[in-house]
Every structure is written in C-alpha cells, then in structure tokens.
XYZ file of C-alpha atoms in Angstrom:
649
model
C 53.767 22.916 -34.299
C 53.074 20.577 -31.398
C 50.677 17.714 -32.077
C 47.120 18.211 -30.862
C 46.122 16.064 -27.883
C 42.397 15.270 -28.172
C 42.161 14.117 -24.545
C 43.636 17.409 -23.329
C 41.270 19.467 -25.470
C 38.248 17.532 -24.145
C 39.402 17.998 -20.564
C 39.800 21.763 -21.053
C 36.351 22.068 -22.660
C 34.695 20.056 -19.878
C 36.400 22.182 -17.242
C 35.188 25.370 -18.931
C 31.627 24.033 -19.101
C 31.752 23.095 -15.427
C 32.856 26.614 -14.506
C 29.922 28.127 -16.396
C 27.402 25.771 -14.753
C 25.510 26.742 -11.617
C 27.092 25.028 -8.581
C 24.257 22.510 -8.282
C 24.485 21.576 -11.958
C 28.271 21.257 -11.822
C 28.012 18.977 -8.797
C 25.400 16.853 -10.546
C 27.611 16.569 -13.622
C 30.552 15.457 -11.486
C 28.425 12.858 -9.707
C 27.071 11.452 -12.950
C 30.589 10.772 -14.265
C 31.747 8.929 -11.106
C 31.522 5.122 -11.261
C 28.300 3.971 -9.651
C 27.520 1.596 -6.790
C 25.451 -1.502 -7.570
C 23.161 -2.787 -4.802
C 21.401 -6.140 -4.799
C 18.639 -7.019 -2.320
C 17.841 -10.662 -1.694
C 15.030 -12.029 0.463
C 15.406 -15.786 0.233
C 13.819 -16.802 3.547
C 11.418 -13.991 4.495
C 10.179 -15.837 7.577
C 13.584 -15.229 9.204
C 13.114 -11.480 8.673
C 16.627 -11.026 7.289
C 17.411 -9.008 4.168
C 20.685 -9.856 2.420
C 22.487 -6.940 0.778
C 25.277 -7.098 -1.781
C 27.059 -3.859 -2.591
C 29.501 -3.675 -5.523
C 31.851 -0.734 -5.024
C 34.085 0.494 -7.891
C 37.814 1.046 -7.532
C 38.661 4.271 -5.728
C 41.820 5.920 -4.520
C 43.019 5.105 -1.043
C 44.078 1.978 0.778
C 40.947 1.991 2.921
C 37.339 2.844 2.217
C 34.830 3.606 4.951
C 31.195 2.602 4.566
C 28.420 3.561 6.974
C 24.786 2.974 7.859
C 22.680 6.101 8.408
C 21.834 7.065 11.974
C 18.415 8.466 11.033
C 15.851 8.740 8.253
C 14.947 12.158 6.811
C 11.465 13.219 7.839
C 11.734 11.638 11.293
C 13.931 13.674 13.592
C 15.343 11.077 15.969
C 18.644 9.177 15.971
C 17.767 5.527 15.338
C 21.217 3.965 14.840
C 20.274 1.639 11.995
C 23.741 0.089 12.161
C 22.653 -1.961 15.191
C 20.572 -4.188 12.892
C 23.523 -5.116 10.619
C 25.111 -8.607 10.764
C 27.559 -10.850 8.891
C 29.607 -8.072 7.291
C 32.227 -9.268 4.785
C 34.077 -7.995 1.717
C 35.871 -9.582 -1.249
C 37.747 -8.177 -4.241
C 37.178 -9.040 -7.913
C 39.293 -12.208 -7.470
C 37.067 -13.283 -4.572
C 39.891 -12.667 -2.117
C 38.644 -11.831 1.352
C 39.411 -8.260 2.403
C 39.971 -7.082 5.968
C 36.914 -5.377 7.477
C 37.003 -3.477 10.769
C 34.081 -1.928 12.568
C 35.085 1.635 13.437
C 32.039 2.714 15.450
C 28.322 1.980 15.764
C 27.624 2.937 12.145
C 30.948 2.767 10.267
C 33.068 -0.068 8.818
C 36.523 0.247 7.257
C 37.504 -2.001 4.314
C 41.156 -2.502 3.348
C 40.870 -2.295 -0.471
C 44.298 -1.048 -1.670
C 42.378 0.928 -4.286
C 40.661 -2.128 -5.781
C 36.986 -2.637 -6.612
C 35.250 -4.853 -4.088
C 31.947 -6.422 -3.084
C 30.465 -5.782 0.333
C 27.964 -8.287 1.778
C 25.920 -7.975 4.946
C 22.540 -8.849 6.460
C 19.920 -6.585 8.007
C 17.376 -7.797 10.538
C 14.088 -6.143 9.505
C 11.460 -6.419 12.225
C 10.133 -2.864 12.594
C 6.919 -2.382 10.655
C 6.874 1.390 10.461
C 7.304 4.067 7.825
C 10.683 4.921 9.380
C 12.474 1.580 9.230
C 12.221 -1.809 7.479
C 10.125 -4.923 7.895
C 9.865 -8.302 6.198
C 7.806 -11.427 6.847
C 6.540 -14.358 4.810
C 3.886 -12.202 3.103
C 5.513 -8.885 2.202
C 8.265 -6.368 2.938
C 8.415 -2.613 3.447
C 12.003 -1.415 3.101
C 13.293 2.094 3.719
C 16.713 2.665 2.183
C 18.325 4.384 5.158
C 17.801 1.259 7.260
C 19.215 -1.242 4.738
C 21.701 0.467 2.399
C 25.230 1.448 3.435
C 26.897 4.419 1.766
C 30.474 5.332 0.951
C 31.462 7.888 3.526
C 32.341 11.267 2.016
C 31.203 10.009 -1.425
C 27.443 9.462 -1.045
C 26.723 11.418 -4.222
C 27.545 8.504 -6.527
C 24.831 7.103 -8.775
C 23.348 3.742 -7.863
C 21.642 0.791 -9.431
C 19.421 -1.663 -7.596
C 18.356 -5.209 -8.395
C 16.253 -7.578 -6.301
C 15.734 -11.327 -5.806
C 12.379 -11.958 -4.160
C 10.007 -14.827 -3.309
C 7.797 -16.030 -6.161
C 4.801 -13.834 -6.819
C 6.104 -10.745 -5.060
C 5.785 -7.486 -6.966
C 8.083 -4.458 -6.657
C 6.503 -1.080 -5.983
C 8.727 1.992 -5.764
C 9.192 5.451 -7.237
C 12.693 4.583 -8.492
C 13.156 4.711 -12.264
C 13.108 1.214 -13.769
C 15.310 0.120 -16.657
C 14.654 -3.533 -17.428
C 15.493 -5.524 -14.322
C 17.415 -2.630 -12.750
C 16.299 0.410 -10.828
C 18.448 3.520 -11.097
C 19.074 6.453 -8.764
C 21.307 9.465 -9.521
C 22.684 9.520 -5.956
C 22.529 7.784 -2.603
C 20.088 10.476 -1.440
C 17.737 9.540 -4.272
C 18.155 5.801 -3.650
C 17.155 5.922 0.011
C 14.411 8.484 -0.633
C 12.324 5.887 -2.492
C 10.910 3.170 -0.194
C 10.306 -0.336 -1.547
C 6.962 -2.068 -1.007
C 7.389 -5.721 -1.963
C 4.624 -8.306 -2.211
C 1.179 -8.821 -3.709
C -0.632 -5.498 -3.902
C -3.515 -3.811 -5.687
C -2.584 -0.853 -7.884
C -4.626 1.937 -9.428
C -3.361 4.616 -11.818
C -4.558 8.005 -12.950
C -3.264 11.224 -14.464
C -3.756 14.864 -13.565
C -2.652 17.407 -16.152
C -0.220 14.924 -17.684
C 1.376 13.904 -14.369
C 1.164 10.194 -13.552
C 0.002 8.866 -10.186
C -0.115 5.382 -8.691
C -2.005 4.261 -5.596
C -0.679 0.955 -4.256
C -2.470 -0.871 -1.429
C -1.008 -3.982 0.180
C -3.170 -5.693 2.817
C -1.458 -8.946 3.860
C -4.290 -9.957 6.210
C -7.137 -8.388 4.232
C -8.969 -5.093 4.586
C -12.423 -3.592 4.238
C -10.974 -0.536 2.525
C -12.258 0.234 -0.962
C -9.114 0.972 -2.983
C -11.137 2.691 -5.702
C -12.526 5.132 -3.179
C -9.115 5.702 -1.593
C -7.689 6.337 -5.043
C -10.529 8.676 -6.020
C -10.067 10.663 -2.826
C -6.346 10.982 -3.505
C -7.173 12.112 -7.032
C -9.294 14.924 -5.628
C -6.768 16.325 -3.156
C -3.951 15.868 -5.691
C -5.869 17.969 -8.206
C -6.588 20.599 -5.568
C -2.921 20.913 -4.640
C -2.044 21.207 -8.324
C -4.517 24.052 -8.745
C -3.534 25.834 -5.533
C 0.192 25.673 -6.300
C 0.233 26.022 -10.075
C 1.098 22.460 -11.141
C 3.319 19.627 -9.955
C 7.096 19.600 -9.493
C 7.460 16.001 -10.698
C 6.364 13.788 -13.584
C 5.154 10.847 -11.495
C 4.193 10.137 -7.882
C 3.409 6.948 -5.953
C 1.298 6.351 -2.840
C 2.529 3.188 -1.069
C -0.022 2.035 1.511
C 0.151 -0.943 3.887
C -2.939 -2.022 5.839
C -1.804 -3.352 9.219
C -3.522 -3.320 12.637
C -0.369 -2.718 14.690
C 0.906 0.551 13.303
C -0.086 3.769 11.580
C 1.348 6.950 10.101
C 3.141 8.193 7.032
C 6.490 9.525 5.852
C 7.243 11.784 2.926
C 9.644 11.135 0.071
C 10.684 13.010 -3.043
C 8.266 11.350 -5.480
C 6.336 9.040 -3.160
C 5.056 8.418 0.321
C 4.823 5.328 2.515
C 1.746 5.086 4.742
C 0.291 2.533 7.156
C -3.463 2.437 7.853
C -5.730 0.244 9.971
C -7.059 -2.586 7.776
C -10.588 -2.913 9.185
C -11.280 0.707 10.106
C -13.078 1.643 6.886
C -16.646 1.319 8.137
C -17.676 4.954 7.711
C -16.874 8.203 5.940
C -14.705 9.369 8.816
C -12.168 6.591 8.206
C -11.822 7.520 4.527
C -11.503 11.205 5.417
C -8.765 10.336 7.920
C -6.899 8.346 5.268
C -7.273 11.226 2.803
C -5.928 13.629 5.438
C -2.862 11.452 5.970
C -2.309 11.189 2.224
C -2.763 14.924 1.702
C -0.264 15.721 4.452
C 2.427 13.444 3.048
C 1.712 14.529 -0.526
C 2.129 18.225 0.264
C 5.574 17.417 1.623
C 6.570 16.913 -2.036
C 6.755 20.716 -1.972
C 7.255 21.629 1.674
C 10.469 19.986 2.976
C 11.389 17.869 -0.075
C 11.739 20.799 -2.510
C 11.217 23.873 -0.332
C 13.449 23.346 2.670
C 15.975 24.597 5.170
C 19.541 24.280 3.911
C 20.409 21.480 6.352
C 17.561 19.279 5.095
C 19.199 18.180 1.872
C 21.741 17.010 0.945
C 21.801 15.214 4.290
C 24.404 14.308 6.825
C 23.235 10.806 7.738
C 25.734 10.406 10.570
C 24.267 12.902 13.036
C 21.436 15.261 13.893
C 20.613 17.863 11.224
C 19.343 20.790 13.310
C 16.733 23.137 11.877
C 14.488 25.826 13.344
C 11.868 25.389 10.608
C 10.003 22.200 11.602
C 7.023 24.344 12.652
C 6.899 25.400 8.993
C 7.788 22.091 7.355
C 5.425 19.997 9.490
C 2.953 22.347 11.169
C 2.169 24.373 8.047
C 1.925 21.120 6.072
C -0.822 19.992 8.471
C -2.603 23.321 7.951
C -2.305 23.019 4.159
C -3.570 19.426 4.104
C -6.808 20.540 5.805
C -7.120 23.433 3.363
C -6.687 21.037 0.435
C -9.351 18.651 1.766
C -11.728 21.614 1.997
C -10.813 22.849 -1.485
C -11.327 19.339 -2.886
C -14.719 18.943 -1.229
C -13.558 15.945 0.792
C -14.706 17.863 3.862
C -17.225 20.693 3.942
C -16.952 24.019 5.745
C -18.618 22.718 8.904
C -16.223 19.748 9.052
C -13.245 22.021 8.460
C -14.250 24.274 11.353
C -15.018 21.277 13.554
C -11.536 19.859 12.923
C -9.997 23.254 13.686
C -12.062 23.516 16.860
C -10.921 20.067 17.986
C -7.246 20.896 17.363
C -7.689 24.179 19.245
C -9.175 22.428 22.275
C -6.415 19.845 22.373
C -3.826 22.603 22.156
C -5.382 24.599 25.003
C -5.172 21.464 27.129
C -1.340 21.539 26.939
C 0.164 23.280 29.981
C 3.491 23.665 28.136
C 1.993 25.223 25.010
C 3.655 28.631 25.546
C 6.746 27.608 27.484
C 9.124 27.304 24.510
C 9.048 29.270 21.220
C 8.205 27.285 18.091
C 11.628 27.963 16.602
C 13.299 26.417 19.629
C 10.854 23.496 19.697
C 11.945 22.725 16.135
C 15.620 22.720 16.992
C 15.083 20.728 20.185
C 13.000 18.049 18.437
C 15.988 15.708 18.151
C 16.386 15.341 21.902
C 13.074 16.488 23.424
C 10.092 15.823 21.156
C 10.642 12.057 20.914
C 12.607 11.455 24.124
C 10.052 12.604 26.622
C 11.117 13.630 30.100
C 8.826 13.547 33.128
C 8.120 17.291 32.758
C 7.447 17.050 29.005
C 3.782 18.096 29.193
C 4.661 21.266 31.128
C 7.504 22.500 28.912
C 6.976 21.117 25.389
C 4.166 21.119 22.829
C 4.082 19.426 19.434
C 5.444 21.609 16.641
C 2.972 19.758 14.415
C -0.020 20.850 16.511
C 1.013 24.401 17.361
C 2.500 24.878 13.904
C -0.808 23.846 12.330
C -2.716 26.416 14.394
C -0.172 29.141 13.608
C -0.508 28.188 9.927
C -4.301 28.452 10.130
C -3.990 31.849 11.828
C -1.541 33.073 9.183
C -3.903 31.915 6.427
C -6.693 33.959 8.013
C -4.444 37.009 8.446
C -3.307 36.820 4.819
C -6.928 36.661 3.627
C -7.947 39.593 5.830
C -4.999 41.884 5.221
C -4.666 41.258 1.491
C -8.387 41.958 1.042
C -7.894 45.426 2.517
C -5.361 46.060 -0.283
C -7.567 44.626 -3.033
C -5.590 41.368 -3.214
C -6.318 37.702 -2.463
C -3.637 36.348 -0.169
C -3.539 32.933 1.467
C -1.257 30.310 2.962
C -1.396 28.426 -0.343
C -0.347 31.636 -2.091
C 2.633 31.934 0.253
C 3.853 28.473 -0.744
C 3.213 29.192 -4.417
C 5.379 32.310 -4.131
C 8.195 30.461 -2.399
C 8.190 27.780 -5.077
C 7.826 29.979 -8.133
C 10.462 32.470 -6.957
C 13.252 29.892 -7.027
C 16.155 30.534 -9.377
C 15.673 29.420 -13.010
C 16.724 25.815 -13.487
C 16.689 24.944 -9.776
C 14.727 21.877 -8.773
C 14.693 22.945 -5.113
C 14.239 26.136 -3.127
C 16.486 26.485 -0.101
C 14.849 28.907 2.337
C 15.414 30.685 5.613
C 12.907 32.046 8.135
C 13.417 35.460 6.522
C 12.222 34.081 3.150
C 8.989 32.911 4.779
C 8.398 36.329 6.359
C 9.095 38.042 3.030
C 6.636 35.781 1.182
C 4.005 36.500 3.842
C 4.554 40.248 3.446
C 4.081 40.028 -0.298
C 0.930 37.915 0.086
C -0.568 40.298 2.655
C 0.463 43.511 0.915
C 1.880 44.772 4.209
C 4.509 43.946 6.810
C 3.964 40.598 8.591
C 7.138 40.272 10.670
C 5.100 41.060 13.807
C 3.147 37.825 13.359
C 6.258 35.633 13.366
C 7.831 37.630 16.192
C 4.799 36.996 18.400
C 3.843 33.422 17.560
C 6.980 31.727 16.161
C 9.900 33.439 17.875
C 7.758 34.464 20.857
C 5.454 32.640 23.236
C 2.286 34.742 23.160
C -1.022 32.919 23.468
C -2.477 32.187 20.034
C -5.478 34.298 19.009
C -7.310 31.912 16.683
C -10.861 32.780 17.891
C -10.245 36.476 17.179
C -8.935 35.721 13.677
C -11.997 33.586 12.924
C -14.355 36.294 14.171
C -12.767 38.860 11.866
C -13.231 36.646 8.809
C -16.922 36.132 9.627
C -16.985 32.794 11.487
C -19.307 32.543 14.478
C -17.256 32.024 17.644
C -18.897 31.144 20.956
C -17.259 30.610 24.333
C -19.018 27.824 26.219
C -18.716 26.406 29.728
C -15.401 24.853 30.795
C -14.460 21.288 29.906
C -12.011 18.843 31.410
C -10.086 15.773 30.497
C -11.203 12.337 31.545
C -8.156 11.656 33.689
C -8.544 7.874 33.747
C -7.455 7.360 30.161
C -4.192 6.636 28.403
C -4.848 9.389 25.867
C -4.047 12.611 27.678
C -5.510 14.695 24.880
C -9.094 13.454 25.191
C -11.626 15.792 26.705
C -15.146 14.720 27.602
C -18.124 15.182 29.922
C -18.807 15.206 32.796
C -17.498 18.721 33.325
C -15.881 19.536 36.660
C -17.118 22.431 38.729
C -13.690 22.813 40.303
C -10.093 22.205 39.291
C -7.127 20.769 41.170
C -4.465 20.687 38.444
C -3.834 16.972 38.983
C -3.560 14.676 35.987
C -3.640 11.000 36.835
C -3.861 7.514 35.470
C -4.662 4.363 37.376
C -3.537 4.880 40.981
C -0.822 7.446 40.345
C -0.519 11.120 39.558
C 1.165 11.552 36.166
C 1.427 15.350 36.110
C 0.945 18.444 38.236
C -0.020 21.441 36.120
C 2.197 24.488 36.806
C 0.397 27.210 38.780
C -2.401 24.861 39.841
C -3.768 24.311 43.373
C -1.954 20.966 43.492
C 1.392 22.588 42.687
C 0.844 25.290 45.284
C 0.190 22.521 47.830
C 3.485 20.803 46.919
C 1.976 17.645 45.461
C 4.169 15.640 43.084
C 4.032 13.266 40.194
C 3.843 9.594 41.192
C 1.987 10.357 44.425
C -0.471 7.516 45.073
C -3.804 8.994 46.234
C -5.456 7.060 49.069
C -8.273 9.250 50.382
C -10.166 12.511 49.901
C -11.218 14.157 53.186
C -10.682 10.898 55.020
C -12.766 8.801 52.609
C -10.842 6.016 50.916
C -10.405 6.045 47.124
C -9.314 2.942 45.233
C -8.038 4.629 42.082
C -7.246 8.044 40.716
C -10.457 8.036 38.662
C -12.452 7.577 41.879
C -10.497 10.417 43.518
C -11.122 12.656 40.494
C -14.823 11.884 40.724
C -14.850 12.924 44.384
C -13.079 16.174 43.563
C -15.514 16.897 40.719
C -18.352 17.032 43.241
C -16.787 20.057 44.946
C -17.071 23.718 44.063
C -14.354 26.290 43.352
C -13.029 27.663 46.621
C -13.623 24.431 48.547
C -10.680 23.128 50.553
C -10.022 19.378 50.585
C -7.467 17.131 52.237
C -5.759 14.561 50.027
C -3.941 11.637 51.656
C -1.361 9.775 49.573
C 1.728 7.598 49.599
C 4.952 9.215 48.341
C 7.418 6.404 47.713
C 6.119 4.490 50.738
C 5.722 7.486 53.037
C 2.178 8.462 54.107
C 1.536 12.187 53.642
C -1.388 14.583 53.289
C -1.982 18.008 51.709
C -4.778 20.573 51.882
C -5.838 21.989 48.477
C -8.087 24.948 47.787
C -9.787 24.104 44.508
C -9.884 26.711 41.723
C -12.373 27.452 38.935
C -11.901 25.263 35.897
C -9.561 27.228 33.561
C -10.260 25.248 30.380
C -12.609 27.269 28.230
C -14.636 25.484 25.562
C -15.058 27.133 22.160
C -17.490 26.579 19.311
C -16.601 27.615 15.753
C -19.646 27.692 13.478
C -20.949 29.247 10.300
C -23.554 31.966 10.506
C -26.547 31.862 8.189
C -25.633 33.039 4.721
C -26.675 36.612 4.176
C -26.487 37.491 7.886
C -23.382 39.629 7.320
C -22.686 42.433 4.854
C -21.892 41.485 1.283
C -18.215 42.400 1.611
C -17.798 40.260 4.710
C -19.751 37.403 3.143
C -17.548 37.531 0.043
C -14.406 37.327 2.205
C -15.762 34.349 4.141
C -16.842 32.602 0.942
C -13.400 33.034 -0.618
C -11.721 31.686 2.520
C -14.019 28.639 2.461
C -13.573 28.135 -1.320
C -17.302 28.604 -1.854
C -16.649 30.525 -5.068
C -14.157 28.040 -6.466
C -14.575 27.342 -10.192
C -14.081 23.671 -9.259
C -17.340 23.426 -7.341
C -18.754 20.947 -9.855
C -15.640 18.784 -9.574
C -16.295 18.346 -5.877
C -19.625 16.675 -6.419
C -19.593 12.885 -6.655
C -20.707 13.073 -10.261
C -18.674 16.053 -11.463
C -16.865 15.757 -14.804
C -13.441 16.543 -13.314
C -13.752 13.706 -10.817
C -14.431 11.281 -13.661
C -11.724 12.569 -15.962
C -9.257 9.748 -15.280
C -11.745 6.943 -14.811
C -12.323 7.376 -11.077
C -15.555 8.723 -9.644
C -15.469 9.222 -5.878
C -17.400 6.670 -3.858
C -20.435 7.643 -1.761
C -19.591 10.213 0.884
C-alpha cells in the first residue's frame, strides 16, 4: 500500500470544508490564512502635519506588486484622490536593499519585488480636519484609514495589524480590536473602517443589554459641552434603537467626537462613528438635541448601509465610483429614523418632532428642483452632481438626504395607517427590523435591492406598497406629507405664503417679512444667483449673474434693496428692472405673480378631540403608549441603569 501523506490528507479535508461553507465564510477562511500586512503609523513631529507610514508586505507571487491609495472614503460619495497627499515613497526588501518603485497613475505604485517580502515607506500630509480625511497638529490627530493606508491591489482582503508611535501623552481611541500593543483587523476593509482619534480625550463607558459603548470627546481648545450629558443622551437613543430593532448587531461601539470651531458633521463606520461638533455651542438644550440627532443618524448607519446595503457598497472598489440607486434609502431613511429614535427616547417631544418635520418640509418646498429628477437617479448621480454643483443645480437637483427623509416620514405614516386597517402595527422601524432579521442564517450582512425594500414595506403594511415607491422614488410626483399627517390625526393648517430672505448666504432660510408678490429672482449681494423656472423673471428672459441697478428708474445699491422694492408691489404689477449683463446695460419688464410658497403648520390637537380609534393610532405613532415612558424621564430607572442620568433638559 502507498504511504499516507498527512499534508495531502489535510489539504483534501480543508478543500472539502471550503466547498461546504457558504461563499462568504469560505472567502473569510481563505483571507484568514493569507499572510497579513503590518502597518505602523508614526507621528514624530505633529506640527509639520505629516504622518509617516511603514507597511510590511509578505512575500507574494509575481515580480511586481501594485499598491494603491483609495480614491474615496465609503459613506461620502465623491472622488477625493487621496493619493495626491502621498510623498517620499520608497521600498526595501528584508536585506534592506532598495527596490524599484514606479508611480503608475494618480493612486497606484508598482514595486519590483521578485516575489520577496518588502517594506513600503511613505508620508501623508494630513491637513484636512473633516470626518472624510485625515488631520494632525501639535495637539491631536484624526486619521481615516482610506486617506493614509495603501492596499495591495487585487488582494485587499488580507488581514492587517497596526502599531503606532505617538507623542508623549497621546491616547489611542478606535474601534479596532487591541491585542497588547497591536491592533488587528481581519481585512483592509475593516482596517480603514475604524478611524483613529489620537490625543488627550475624555471617555465615558456604559452598557445596554450587554453591549459595550464608549463616548470619546476630544476638545483641543476646550469646550462648554458636558460630556456626561452627551453620553447620557447617546445612551437614550442607543437604547431606543435597540428596542425598535430587536438588539444590536455588534458587541461594542465607539462614538469618536472632536470639538472644533471650523468644521462639523459625521461619518458612519462598522462599529464606530467619527463626528465633529462646535466646541462652544452648548449653551442651550437645542445644541444638545442637535448633537444627539447627529449621533443618532450616524449610529443607525450601523444597520442601514454598514450591514443592510446595496451590493456595491461592500466589499468596496476603492479605485473608482461605486454607483448605487439606494442613497435615498441609506441616507434619507436614516435621517427619518434618527428623528423617530429621538422621539422614542424622549430626547424630543411630539411638538418638537412635528416642528422639525415642518421645518424640513418648508425647506424642501423652497427647492425649485425638488421634482426634476427621481430619487433613484439622484442617488446614482450623487458622485458627479450632488457635490460638484453646476450653475443650474438648484433647479434640477435636490438633496437625497432631505427628500429621502420626507419620503421616509411619509412611508412611516402610510405603514402605520395601512397596517392598522389590517389589525397590525407597521412602521418604518418595523421595515428595517424585517430586512435585518430576514437575512440568511449566519450572515453578518444583508445585501438588498430596491425590490427587497418594497417587499418589506408590503409585509409591514399588510397590503401592496409598490405604488408608493413608483410615485415618490422612481417618479417625480409632489410629496403629500400634509395629507398623510392629516390622516393619522395631526392638525395641519395652511398659512399665508412665506419667502426667503434673499440677502443671505444660506439659501434655505425663510423669514419675515413676507412678500405680497413674487418675481422668481434669487440674489445675493449685487448679483442674481438663480432664476426659478416658470417664474416671471424667467419669462422675461432675465439671467443669473445679472447685476440689478434700478427698479422703475429708481437706483438700487444691492440686490437686497431691489428685493425690498419689489416686495412693496402687489401681484399683477408690472415693473421695469435695469441691470448690467456682463458690462452691457439692459432692461426687462416683469409682471409679478402671487407668492407660490405656501406655509404649513403641523400641530397636535387637544387629546380627546378625535375618536378613540384615531387617538389610539396617533398615540402609537408618537410613542405615547411606549412601555419605556418612565425611562424617558430624567429620573427614570432605565436612564440610570448604567450610571448615567440625563442632564437637565
């Protein structure tokens, strides 16, 4: 008999096991056996704003290995070309022999290795304090992996380790798993999906149902924020999300917060979020509510987009745009859910919830391009339209965040209304819970399509819901939020028209005084910045960048003065506007129209003013019958469970 070969037997067994594994598990097993990449980050002179990276790459087949910097960061859909910040690229083998390095394109370098292990060294200039890039100064650093770590092209699935050399006294705050002095990641995706906040920070910890949470606040120039209150507020919306969705899909989560006056915003990650807040803004309840809203939005992304996502949004192609038609769902519905969670947690009451919805509705109605492009197309076009604004942007594009949030709020109302008629209790939160819980056994993610969302909505409602998505996601019909609110029992009142204060840099602001007539001109300073389609100004062939000089022969020194003159007129009046168009003096006659911007008020009727069935539906929608009502008080036992009682509201 032939002699047994143990190595052959093991290979056969491993192959058989791999065949029986689900594809995702087999891929993970293959990745875990591949030699890993060891990264080392060094910040020796932080005042120069350079980060030094050392990358130890194991031996691999092939005479040349290509390494690349990502072109974008997941969660922010814009090509950023992080390779432009890379300097001093070099490579050596294990004998410290210099290897030939050639830059192939704006993000790729080729290393002549002849199959040997090698060390790659390079520097990154980190001067962008944002949640999308990296920043370092003499006090702290916020590093996002996609802007500092290269990856092995075609082999990004390899496991990684990370070590750091930092200035004295700097702490390391990240969601990466720590093993002694090393941090470990099962893949490049996992490595760059865990930002690093480095420096002296305050940290608070708590647990919810056995899941660990950290709230880290770093304020290099000080802050008036109360970290205990910020932490307690996060505790409340975290618990609400856990209850609404049936638990947490992770064992630990970290909030990384920088207080800085120059920036703001947040970005989601698999087990963490990075956020930037204003350091001295915390003078009232509104500032804390705003911070809680930002935290709730980013936290809900731990489900929506990080674990429930379009197929193209993980694993990622870091070299190019990853087109998806679901950003209205991943971002807009996340905004809708964050407001629902704040209401459920008692961080805002029903009146505040409706006021926020009313404000979003007004801002949306102000957008002339709100129904020009379907939401699905807006999502796909985000890469080259949403963040690269053309002159006609306001007339053809609307934010998929803003419109998606309103569509999400409308769907939540429809699910409550329609499920109630079938004796069920449907909701937007229930839709997400279905999507998550209906994943295949053993899967840590749920890859979805638009059809999956429609199916989940149908099951929540107890009836077909495809019409809703056809009209408001794939179509461009005007949203019907006031009607949906009326049907659930909210008082809806149409008030007199409102207008925007045109002499402001924020085009979304609306304020008194209200105009009696409307021209369709939007201006700033001396120039016209937009002509609303279908307006009197467009019909009179006025253009952007026209410089208004006079109204009916009377000189005006700025657009705000011209707007004031126009506001004194009545609908139907005809005026003559004189202006310069690129140095040429011209004039146009406009017949002013009635102001088209309707103002709406969403308010609660007195309890008991409607029938008991209608009141019960409204109460359920507003979480008035939640068993957690005591936990939402500032002295409730649930709020104190982990040692944090919310601060004064």
